[in-house]
Coordinates of C-alpha atoms and ligand atoms in Angstrom, one line a residue:
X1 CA 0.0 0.0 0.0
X2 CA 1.2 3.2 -1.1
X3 CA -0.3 6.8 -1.3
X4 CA 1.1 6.3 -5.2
X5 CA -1.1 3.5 -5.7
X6 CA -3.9 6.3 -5.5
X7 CA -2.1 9.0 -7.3
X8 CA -1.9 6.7 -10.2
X9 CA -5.3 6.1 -10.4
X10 CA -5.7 10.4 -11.4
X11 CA -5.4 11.7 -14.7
X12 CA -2.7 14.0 -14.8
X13 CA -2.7 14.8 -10.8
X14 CA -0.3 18.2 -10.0
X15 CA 2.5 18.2 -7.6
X16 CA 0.2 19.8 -5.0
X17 CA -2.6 17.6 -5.3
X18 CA 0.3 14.4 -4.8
X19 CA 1.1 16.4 -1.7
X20 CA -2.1 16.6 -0.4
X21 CA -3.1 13.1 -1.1
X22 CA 0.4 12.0 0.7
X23 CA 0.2 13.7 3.9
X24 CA -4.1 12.2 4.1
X25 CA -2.2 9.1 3.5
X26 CA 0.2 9.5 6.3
X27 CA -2.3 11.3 8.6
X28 CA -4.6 8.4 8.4
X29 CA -1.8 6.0 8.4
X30 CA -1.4 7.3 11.8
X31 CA -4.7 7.9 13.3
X32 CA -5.8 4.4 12.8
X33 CA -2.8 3.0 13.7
X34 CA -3.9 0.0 15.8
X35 CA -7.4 -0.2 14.8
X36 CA -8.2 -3.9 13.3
X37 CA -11.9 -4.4 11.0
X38 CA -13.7 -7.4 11.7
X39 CA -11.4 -9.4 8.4
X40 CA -8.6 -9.1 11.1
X41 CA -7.0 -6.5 9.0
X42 CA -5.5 -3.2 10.0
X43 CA -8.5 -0.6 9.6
X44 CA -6.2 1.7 7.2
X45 CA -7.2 -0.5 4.8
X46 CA -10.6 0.2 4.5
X47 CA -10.1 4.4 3.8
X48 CA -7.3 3.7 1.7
X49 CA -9.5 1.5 -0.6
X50 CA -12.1 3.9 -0.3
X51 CA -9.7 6.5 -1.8
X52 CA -9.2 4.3 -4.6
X53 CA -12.4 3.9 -5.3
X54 CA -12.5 7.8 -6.1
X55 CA -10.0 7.7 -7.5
X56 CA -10.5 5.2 -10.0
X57 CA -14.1 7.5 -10.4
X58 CA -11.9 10.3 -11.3
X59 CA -12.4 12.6 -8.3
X60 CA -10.2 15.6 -7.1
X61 CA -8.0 15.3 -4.3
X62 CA -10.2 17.4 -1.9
X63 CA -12.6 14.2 -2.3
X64 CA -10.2 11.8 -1.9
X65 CA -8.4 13.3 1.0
X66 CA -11.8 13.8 2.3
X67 CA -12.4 10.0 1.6
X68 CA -9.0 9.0 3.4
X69 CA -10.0 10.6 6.3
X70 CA -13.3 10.2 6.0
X71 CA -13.9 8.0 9.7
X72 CA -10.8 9.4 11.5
X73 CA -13.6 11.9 13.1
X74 CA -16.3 9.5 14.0
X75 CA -13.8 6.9 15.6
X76 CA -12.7 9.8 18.0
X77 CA -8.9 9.4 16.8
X78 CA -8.9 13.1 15.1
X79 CA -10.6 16.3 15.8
X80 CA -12.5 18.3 13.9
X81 CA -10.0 21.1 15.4
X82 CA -7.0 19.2 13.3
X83 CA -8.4 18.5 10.2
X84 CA -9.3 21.9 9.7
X85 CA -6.1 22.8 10.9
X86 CA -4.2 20.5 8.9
X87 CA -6.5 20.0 5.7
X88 CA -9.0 23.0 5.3
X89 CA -12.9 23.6 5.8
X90 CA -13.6 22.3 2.9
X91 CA -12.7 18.8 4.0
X92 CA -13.5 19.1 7.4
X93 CA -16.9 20.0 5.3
X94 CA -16.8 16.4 3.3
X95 CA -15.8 14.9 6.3
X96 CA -18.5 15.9 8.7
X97 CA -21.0 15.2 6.0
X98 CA -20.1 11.5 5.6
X99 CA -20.0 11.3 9.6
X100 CA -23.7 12.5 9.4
X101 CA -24.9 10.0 6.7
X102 CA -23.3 7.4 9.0
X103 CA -25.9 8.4 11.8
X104 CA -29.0 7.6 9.5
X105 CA -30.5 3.9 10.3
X106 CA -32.6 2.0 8.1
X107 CA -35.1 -0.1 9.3
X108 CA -36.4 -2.1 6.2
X109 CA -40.0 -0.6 6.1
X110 CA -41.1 0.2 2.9
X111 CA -42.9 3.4 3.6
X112 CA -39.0 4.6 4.7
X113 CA -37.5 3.8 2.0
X114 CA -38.0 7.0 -0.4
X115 CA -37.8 9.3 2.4
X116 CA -34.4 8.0 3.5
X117 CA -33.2 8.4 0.1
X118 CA -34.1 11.8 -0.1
X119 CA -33.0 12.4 3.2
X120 CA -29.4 10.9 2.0
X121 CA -29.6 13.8 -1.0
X122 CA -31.1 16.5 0.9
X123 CA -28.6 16.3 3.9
X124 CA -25.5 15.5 1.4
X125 CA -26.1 19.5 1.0
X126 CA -22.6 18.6 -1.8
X127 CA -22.6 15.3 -4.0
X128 CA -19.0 14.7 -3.1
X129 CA -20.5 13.5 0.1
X130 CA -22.2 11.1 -1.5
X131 CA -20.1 10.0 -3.6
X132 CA -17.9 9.5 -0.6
X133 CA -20.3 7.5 0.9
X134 CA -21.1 5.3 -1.6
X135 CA -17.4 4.4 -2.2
X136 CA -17.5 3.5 1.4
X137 CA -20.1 1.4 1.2
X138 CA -18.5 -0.5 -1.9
X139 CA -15.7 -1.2 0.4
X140 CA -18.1 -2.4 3.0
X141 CA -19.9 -4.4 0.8
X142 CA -17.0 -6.1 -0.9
X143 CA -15.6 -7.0 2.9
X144 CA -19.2 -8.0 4.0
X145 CA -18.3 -11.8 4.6
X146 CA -16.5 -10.9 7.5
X147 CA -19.6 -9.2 9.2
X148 CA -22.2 -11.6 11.4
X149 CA -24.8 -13.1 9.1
X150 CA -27.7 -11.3 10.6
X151 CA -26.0 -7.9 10.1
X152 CA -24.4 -8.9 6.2
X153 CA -28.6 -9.4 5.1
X154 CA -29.6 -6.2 7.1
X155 CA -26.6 -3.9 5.1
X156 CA -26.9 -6.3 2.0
X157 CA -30.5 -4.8 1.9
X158 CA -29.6 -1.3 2.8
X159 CA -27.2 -1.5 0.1
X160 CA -29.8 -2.8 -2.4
X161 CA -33.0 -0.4 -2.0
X162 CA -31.2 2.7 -0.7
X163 CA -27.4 2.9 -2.0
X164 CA -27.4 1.1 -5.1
X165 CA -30.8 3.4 -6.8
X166 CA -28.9 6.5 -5.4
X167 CA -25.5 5.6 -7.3
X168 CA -28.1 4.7 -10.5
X169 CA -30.0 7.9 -10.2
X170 CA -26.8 9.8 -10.1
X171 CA -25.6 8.0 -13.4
X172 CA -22.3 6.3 -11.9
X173 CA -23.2 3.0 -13.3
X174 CA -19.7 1.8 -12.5
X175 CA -20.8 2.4 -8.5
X176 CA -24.1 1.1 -9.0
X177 CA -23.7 -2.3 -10.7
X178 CA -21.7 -3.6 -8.3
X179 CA -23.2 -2.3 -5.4
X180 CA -26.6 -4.4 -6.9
X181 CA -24.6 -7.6 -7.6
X182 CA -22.9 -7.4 -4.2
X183 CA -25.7 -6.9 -1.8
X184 CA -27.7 -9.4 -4.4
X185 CA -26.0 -12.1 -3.4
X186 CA -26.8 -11.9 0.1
X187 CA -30.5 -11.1 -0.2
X188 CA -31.2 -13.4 -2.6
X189 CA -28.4 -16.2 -2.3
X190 CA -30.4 -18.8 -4.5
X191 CA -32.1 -16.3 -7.1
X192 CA -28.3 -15.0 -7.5
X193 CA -26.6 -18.4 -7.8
X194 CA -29.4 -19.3 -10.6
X195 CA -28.4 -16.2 -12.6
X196 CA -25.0 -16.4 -12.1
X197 CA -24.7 -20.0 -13.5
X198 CA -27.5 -18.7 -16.1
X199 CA -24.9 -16.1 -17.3
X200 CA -21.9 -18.2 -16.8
X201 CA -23.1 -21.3 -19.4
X202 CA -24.4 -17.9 -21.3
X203 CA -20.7 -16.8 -21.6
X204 CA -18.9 -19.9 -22.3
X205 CA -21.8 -20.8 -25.5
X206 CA -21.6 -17.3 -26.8
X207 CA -17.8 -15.9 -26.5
X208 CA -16.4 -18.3 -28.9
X209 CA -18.7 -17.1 -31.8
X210 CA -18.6 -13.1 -30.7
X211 CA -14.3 -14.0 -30.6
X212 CA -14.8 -14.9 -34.3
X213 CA -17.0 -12.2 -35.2
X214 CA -14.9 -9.7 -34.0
X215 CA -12.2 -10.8 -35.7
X216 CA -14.0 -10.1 -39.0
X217 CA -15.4 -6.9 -37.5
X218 CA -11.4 -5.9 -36.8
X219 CA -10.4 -6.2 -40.5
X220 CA -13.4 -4.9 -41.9
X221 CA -13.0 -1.5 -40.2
X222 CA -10.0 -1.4 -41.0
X223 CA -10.5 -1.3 -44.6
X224 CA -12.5 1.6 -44.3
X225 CA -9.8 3.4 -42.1
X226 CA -11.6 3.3 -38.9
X227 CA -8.5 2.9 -36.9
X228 CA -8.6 4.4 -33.3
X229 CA -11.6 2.2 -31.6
X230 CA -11.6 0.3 -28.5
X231 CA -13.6 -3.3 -28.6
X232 CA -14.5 -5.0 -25.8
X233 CA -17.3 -7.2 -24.3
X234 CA -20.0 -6.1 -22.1
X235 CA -21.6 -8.3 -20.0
X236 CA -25.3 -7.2 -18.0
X237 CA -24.9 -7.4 -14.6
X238 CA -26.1 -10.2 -12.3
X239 CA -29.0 -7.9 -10.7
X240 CA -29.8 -6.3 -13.9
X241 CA -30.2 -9.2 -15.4
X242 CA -32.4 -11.1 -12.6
X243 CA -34.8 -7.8 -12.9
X244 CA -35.0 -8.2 -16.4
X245 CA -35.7 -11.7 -16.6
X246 CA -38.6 -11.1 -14.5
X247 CA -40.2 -9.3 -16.8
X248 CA -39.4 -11.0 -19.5
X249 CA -41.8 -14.0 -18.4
X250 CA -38.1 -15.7 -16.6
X251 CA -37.2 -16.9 -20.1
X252 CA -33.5 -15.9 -21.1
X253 CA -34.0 -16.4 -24.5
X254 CA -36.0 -13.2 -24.7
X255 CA -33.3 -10.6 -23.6
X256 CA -30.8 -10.3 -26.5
X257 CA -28.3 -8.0 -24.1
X258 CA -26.6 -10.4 -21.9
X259 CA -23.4 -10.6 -23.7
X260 CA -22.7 -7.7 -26.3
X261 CA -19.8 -6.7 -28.5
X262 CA -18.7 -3.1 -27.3
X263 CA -17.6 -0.8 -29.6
X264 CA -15.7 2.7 -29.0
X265 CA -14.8 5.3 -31.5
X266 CA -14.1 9.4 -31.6
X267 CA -17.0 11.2 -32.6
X268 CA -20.7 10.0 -33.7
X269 CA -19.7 10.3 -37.4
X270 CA -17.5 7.2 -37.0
X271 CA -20.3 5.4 -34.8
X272 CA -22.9 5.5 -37.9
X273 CA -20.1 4.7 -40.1
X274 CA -19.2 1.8 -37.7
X275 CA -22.3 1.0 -37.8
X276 CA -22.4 0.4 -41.7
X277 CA -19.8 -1.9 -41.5
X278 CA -21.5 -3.9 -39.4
X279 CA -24.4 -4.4 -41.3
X280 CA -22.4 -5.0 -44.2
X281 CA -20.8 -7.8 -43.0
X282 CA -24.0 -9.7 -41.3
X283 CA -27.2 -9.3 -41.6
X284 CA -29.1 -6.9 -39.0
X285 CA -32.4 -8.3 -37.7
X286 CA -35.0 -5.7 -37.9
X287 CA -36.7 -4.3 -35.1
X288 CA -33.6 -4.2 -33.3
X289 CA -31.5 -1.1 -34.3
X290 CA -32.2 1.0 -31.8
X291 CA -30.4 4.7 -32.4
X292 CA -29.9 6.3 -28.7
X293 CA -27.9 8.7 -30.1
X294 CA -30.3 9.9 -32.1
X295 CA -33.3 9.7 -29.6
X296 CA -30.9 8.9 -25.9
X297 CA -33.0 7.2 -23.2
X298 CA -34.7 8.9 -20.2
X299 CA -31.4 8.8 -18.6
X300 CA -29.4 10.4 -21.1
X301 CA -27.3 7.0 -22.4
X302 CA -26.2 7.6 -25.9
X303 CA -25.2 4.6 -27.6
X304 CA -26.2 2.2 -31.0
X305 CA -27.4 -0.9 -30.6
X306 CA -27.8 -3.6 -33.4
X307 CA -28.4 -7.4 -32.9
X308 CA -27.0 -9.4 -36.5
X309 CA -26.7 -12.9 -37.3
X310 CA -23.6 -13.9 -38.4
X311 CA -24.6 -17.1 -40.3
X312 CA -23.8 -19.6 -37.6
X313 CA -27.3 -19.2 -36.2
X314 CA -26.1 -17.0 -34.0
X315 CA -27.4 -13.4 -32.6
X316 CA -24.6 -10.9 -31.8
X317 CA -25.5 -7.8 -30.1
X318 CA -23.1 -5.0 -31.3
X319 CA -22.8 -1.5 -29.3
X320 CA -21.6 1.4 -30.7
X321 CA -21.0 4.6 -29.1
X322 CA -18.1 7.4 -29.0
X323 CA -15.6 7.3 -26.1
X324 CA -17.1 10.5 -24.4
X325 CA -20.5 8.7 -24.2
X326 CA -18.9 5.5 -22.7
X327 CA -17.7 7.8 -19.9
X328 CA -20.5 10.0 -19.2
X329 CA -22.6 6.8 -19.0
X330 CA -20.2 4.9 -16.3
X331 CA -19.1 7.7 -14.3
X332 CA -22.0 10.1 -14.0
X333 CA -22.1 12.9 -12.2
X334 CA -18.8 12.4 -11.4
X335 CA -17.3 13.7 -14.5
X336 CA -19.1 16.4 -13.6
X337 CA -17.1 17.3 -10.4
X338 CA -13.8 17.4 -11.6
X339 CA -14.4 19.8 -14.2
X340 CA -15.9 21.8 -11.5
X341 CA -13.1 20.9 -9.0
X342 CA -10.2 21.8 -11.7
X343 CA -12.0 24.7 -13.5
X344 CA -12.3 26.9 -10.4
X345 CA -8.7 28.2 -9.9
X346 CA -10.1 29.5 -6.2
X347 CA -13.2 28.0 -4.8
X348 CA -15.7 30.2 -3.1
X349 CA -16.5 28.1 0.4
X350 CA -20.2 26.4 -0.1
X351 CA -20.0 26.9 -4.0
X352 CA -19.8 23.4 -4.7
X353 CA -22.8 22.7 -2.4
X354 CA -24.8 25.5 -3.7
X355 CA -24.0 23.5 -7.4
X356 CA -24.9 20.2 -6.1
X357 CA -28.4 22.2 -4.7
X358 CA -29.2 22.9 -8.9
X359 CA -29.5 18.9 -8.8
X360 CA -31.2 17.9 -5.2
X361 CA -34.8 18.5 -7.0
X362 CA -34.5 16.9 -10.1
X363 CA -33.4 13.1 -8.0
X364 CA -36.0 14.3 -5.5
X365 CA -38.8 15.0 -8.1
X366 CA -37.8 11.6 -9.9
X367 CA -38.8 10.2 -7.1
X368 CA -42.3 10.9 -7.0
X369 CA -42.8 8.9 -10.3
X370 CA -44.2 5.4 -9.5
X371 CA -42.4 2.5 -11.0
X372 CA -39.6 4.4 -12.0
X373 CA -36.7 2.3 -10.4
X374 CA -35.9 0.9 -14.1
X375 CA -35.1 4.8 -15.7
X376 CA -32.1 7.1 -14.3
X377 CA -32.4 11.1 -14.6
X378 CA -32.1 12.9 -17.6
X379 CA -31.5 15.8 -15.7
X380 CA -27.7 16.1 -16.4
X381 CA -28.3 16.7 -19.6
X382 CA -31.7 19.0 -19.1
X383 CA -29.3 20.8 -16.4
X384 CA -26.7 21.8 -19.3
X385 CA -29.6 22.6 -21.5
X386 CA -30.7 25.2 -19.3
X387 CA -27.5 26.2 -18.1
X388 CA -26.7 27.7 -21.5
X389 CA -29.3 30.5 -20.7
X390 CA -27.2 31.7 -17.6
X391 CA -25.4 34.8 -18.7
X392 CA -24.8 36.7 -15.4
X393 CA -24.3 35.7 -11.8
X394 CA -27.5 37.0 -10.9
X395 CA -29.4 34.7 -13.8
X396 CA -27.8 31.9 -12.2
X397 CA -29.1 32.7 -8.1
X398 CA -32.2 32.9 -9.7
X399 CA -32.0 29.7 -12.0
X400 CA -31.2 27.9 -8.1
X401 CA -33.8 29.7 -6.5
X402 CA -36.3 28.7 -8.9
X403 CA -35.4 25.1 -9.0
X404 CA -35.7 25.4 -4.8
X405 CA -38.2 26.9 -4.8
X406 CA -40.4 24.2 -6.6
X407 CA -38.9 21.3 -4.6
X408 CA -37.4 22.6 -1.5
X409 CA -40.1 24.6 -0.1
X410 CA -41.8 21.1 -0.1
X411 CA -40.4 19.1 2.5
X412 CA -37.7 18.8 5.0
X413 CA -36.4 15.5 6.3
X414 CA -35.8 15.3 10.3
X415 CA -34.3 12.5 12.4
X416 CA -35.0 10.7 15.4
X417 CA -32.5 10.4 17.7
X418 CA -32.9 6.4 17.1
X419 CA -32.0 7.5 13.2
X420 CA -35.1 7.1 11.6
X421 CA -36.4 9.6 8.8
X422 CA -39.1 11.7 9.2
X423 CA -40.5 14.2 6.5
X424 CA -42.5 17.2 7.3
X425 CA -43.5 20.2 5.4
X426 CA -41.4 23.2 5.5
X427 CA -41.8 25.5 8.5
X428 CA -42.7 22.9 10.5
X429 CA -42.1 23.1 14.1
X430 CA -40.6 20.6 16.9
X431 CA -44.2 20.3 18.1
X432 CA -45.4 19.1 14.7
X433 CA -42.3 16.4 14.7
X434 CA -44.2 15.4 18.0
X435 CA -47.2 14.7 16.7
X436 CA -46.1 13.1 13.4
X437 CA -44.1 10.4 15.4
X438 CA -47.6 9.6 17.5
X439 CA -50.5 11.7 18.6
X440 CA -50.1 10.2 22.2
X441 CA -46.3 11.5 22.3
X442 CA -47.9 14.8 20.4
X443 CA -50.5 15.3 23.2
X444 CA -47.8 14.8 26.1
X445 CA -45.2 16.7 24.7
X446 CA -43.7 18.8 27.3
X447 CA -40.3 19.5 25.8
X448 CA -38.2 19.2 23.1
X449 CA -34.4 19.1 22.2
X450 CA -32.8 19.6 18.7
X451 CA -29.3 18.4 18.2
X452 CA -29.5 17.9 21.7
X453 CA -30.4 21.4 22.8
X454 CA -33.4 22.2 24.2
X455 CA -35.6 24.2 22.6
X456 CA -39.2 25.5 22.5
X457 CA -41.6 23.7 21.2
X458 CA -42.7 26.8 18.0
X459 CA -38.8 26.0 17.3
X460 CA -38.7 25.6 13.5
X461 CA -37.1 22.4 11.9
X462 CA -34.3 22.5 9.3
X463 CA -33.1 19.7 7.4
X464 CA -31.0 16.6 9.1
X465 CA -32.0 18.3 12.7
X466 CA -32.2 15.5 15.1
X467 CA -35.5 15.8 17.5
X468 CA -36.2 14.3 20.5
X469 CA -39.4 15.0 22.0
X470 CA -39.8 14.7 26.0
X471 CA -43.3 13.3 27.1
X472 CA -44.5 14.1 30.8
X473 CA -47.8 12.3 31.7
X474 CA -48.9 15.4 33.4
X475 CA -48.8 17.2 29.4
X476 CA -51.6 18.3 27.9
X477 CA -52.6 20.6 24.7
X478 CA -53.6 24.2 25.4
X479 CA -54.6 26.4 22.6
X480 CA -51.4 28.3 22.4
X481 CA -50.4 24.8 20.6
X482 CA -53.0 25.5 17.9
X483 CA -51.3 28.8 16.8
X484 CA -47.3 27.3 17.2
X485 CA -48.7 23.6 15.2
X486 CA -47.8 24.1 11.1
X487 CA -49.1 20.9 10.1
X488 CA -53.3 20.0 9.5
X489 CA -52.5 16.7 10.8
X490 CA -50.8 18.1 14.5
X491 CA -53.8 20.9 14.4
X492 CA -56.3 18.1 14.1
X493 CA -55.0 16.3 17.0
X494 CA -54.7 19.0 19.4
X495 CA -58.3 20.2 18.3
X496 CA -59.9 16.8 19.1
X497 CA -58.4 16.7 22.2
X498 CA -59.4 20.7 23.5
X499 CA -62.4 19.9 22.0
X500 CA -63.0 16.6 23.8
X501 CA -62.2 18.1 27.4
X502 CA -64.1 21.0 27.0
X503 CA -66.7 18.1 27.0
X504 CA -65.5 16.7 29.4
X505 CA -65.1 19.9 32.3
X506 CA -68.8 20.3 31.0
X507 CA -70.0 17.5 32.5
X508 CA -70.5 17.2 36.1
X509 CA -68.6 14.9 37.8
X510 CA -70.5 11.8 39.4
X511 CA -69.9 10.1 42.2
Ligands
MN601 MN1 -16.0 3.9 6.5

């Protein structure tokens, strides 16, 4: 293990950004120093191959330092005081935002499951966090046998309805596909053996045949000077495939892209051209050109697709696409960063969260569509679209505040102190938390604490707060509450109940 091993991973990294990356690597070295995870190993291990992971996704060294020391906080062996000290707000910034993901629980209930994801994206406040976090998690999930068996299902399944549609809906299919195929295998051992051995008998028929196709595909383009192109194959994932198959009545003969021929060139004048070759050299079938450059899917992937018969009896599925598109469609919104991260000689503190903000309501509005866990945002590319229209700085407040103001004045997502999610409306108060968790707890509220102060109950919530109500038997509703209560449902509650004891007093008391 060497801070070089990292470094190499960058595309042309500068002499400061090598410096910063070594002294994380050192610093972290240290602060663990002595800490073992539960494979026996020295716990250094597990930041530095979070590291790599962003690395390998192309991040800038702020994220990667941030990722190296991303739990020297939480595990009490660094202060917050040093890091800023020694690395700079904005990783203390990265830092404390991972620590803060970390605190979120999931429970398994279905109802919880969109409103932790959009708590995940809403208290991020900067994608980097994320991204963070989900390299983490890739780490954790490729170590997982070492955990107990109870706890590999409960993370497995974490990992497979929260952290794996997150990496999706942020485009960094290289993130999201193995976090799927992972946690896959240990929520559905036999379901993931089936498809595994499904694929593996899939390969060993079908490589052979694509081999020899190839070849003639190789000499073919290079009779019509098509020289600098990259081939390789592409093979669906294991989860991917398993949520196809199911709705392709389980039969495997009906999905034609489990094994494809993958073809990169320069620009989209060589991928029609490429494509020419092709089916000048076997027959398409028709009905299955499909042209996403032309007409991209919902989440922006660009690519040809063409299924021919090479005279075997055998289907190939070709894909065509330039090497810009490949990219974009692997690394997501994580090609986006470093052209933020390296285009800004001097970053303004926050700008990069106030960026990230122009994005929080298009994966939150996404959301909302039912039966939408097969399509990824388009929004990258609706987001440079309307970009184009920002002349001046004030064009672009307004462009955020717009997008905010559509989504964000919507909802806020709270915290119990146990971890769970709770999402009220905005302006909502510690009394409505109160009532949201249970009307009994809302009627005998007597206090309330956020982030472990106390405060009054008309205090007003703000994302990620953690609430703790205190109950007192001796608590009742008076109808102050009414006029502090944001929330129809905590104004309901506290009505019945003023509305019941007035009854009640009315009534005189028998013996
Ligand atoms: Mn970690």
């Amino acid at each position: 293990m060497t801070s070089e091993e990292i470094i190499s991973l960058l595309d042309s990294p500068s002499q400061k950004d090598k410096e910063f990356i070594q002294k994380a690597y050192d610093f972290a070295l240290k602060v663990h120093e002595g800490q073992v995870r539960k494979s026996g190993e020295p716990y250094f291990i597990h930041v530095f191959e979070t590291a790599k992971i962003l690395a390998s996704l192309k991040m800038g060294a702020t994220t990667i330092v941030a990722g190296l020391l991303h739990d020297s906080v939480e595990d009490g062996v660094a202060t917050e005081a040093t890091i800023k000290k020694e690395f700079g707000d904005e990783v203390l910034f990265l830092v404390n935002g991972v620590t803060k993901l970390g605190k979120v629980k999931y429970r398994g209930a279905e109802r919880h499951v969109e409103s932790l994801r959009k708590f995940l994206v809403a208290a991020a406040q900067d994608v980097r966090v994320l991204i963070i976090k989900l390299a983490d998690r890739l780490h954790n999930m490729r170590t997982l046998q070492y955990v107990r068996p109870d706890k590999q299902k409960r993370i497995a399944l974490e990992t497979l309805e929260i952290y794996a549609p997150l990496a999706y809906r942020l485009s960094i299919r290289m993130l999201s596909r193995e976090l799927e195929d992972l946690s896959f295998e240990y929520v559905y051992p036999a379901e993931y053996e089936k498809i595994k051995s499904l694929l593996k008998s899939k390969r060993e028929e079908s490589i052979p045949e694509m081999d020899k196709f190839l070849k003639t595909l190789k000499k073919a383009l290079a009779a019509e000077e098509i020289i600098h192109f990259k081939s390789d194959y592409r093979q669906k994932g294991i989860y991917s495939l398993y949520k196809k198959l199911k709705t392709h009545d389980n039969d495997i003969n009906k999905i034609y892209d489990i094994l494809a021929i993958r073809i990169s060139v320069d620009n989209v004048a060589d991928c029609y051209k490429v494509l020419g070759i092709i089916h000048s050299i076997a027959r398409p079938i028709p009905g299955r050109i499909k042209d996403y450059i032309a007409f991209p899917k919902p989440n922006g992937y660009k690519s040809l697709h063409t299924n021919v018969l090479t005279g075997d009896g055998a289907t190939i599925e070709v894909q065509i696409r330039t090497f810009e598109m490949h990219h974009d469609s692997e690394y997501g919104i994580a090609s986006h960063i470093l052209y933020k991260e390296k285009g800004s000689v001097k970053q303004k503190e926050n700008s990069e969260s106030k960026w990230f903000k122009q994005f929080l309501p298009k994966i939150i509005n996404y959301s909302k569509t039912p039966d939408n866990s097969e399509l990824a945002p388009g929004w990258i590319n609706e987001l440079a679209e309307s970009q184009k229209n920002i002349k001046t700085e004030k064009d672009k407040d307004g462009f955020i505040e717009d997008l905010k103001a559509d989504f964000f004045n919507d909802r806020i997502f709270v915290l119990t102190p146990k971890g769970d999610v709770v999402d009220l409306p905005v302006d909502s108060c510690a009394l409505d938390f109160a009532f949201a968790i249970h009307s009994d707890i809302g009627i005998h509220t007597s206090g309330a604490k956020i982030n472990n102060k106390m405060v009054s109950l008309d205090t007003k919530l703000n994302n990620s707060d953690i609430v703790e109500i205190i109950i007192k038997g001796s608590s009742k509703p008076s109808s102050k509450w009414l006029e502090i209560a944001k929330t129809n449902m905590a104004k309901r509650h506290i009505s019945n109940y003023l509305e019941k004891n007035k009854t009640k007093n009315q009534i005189p008391r028998q013996k």
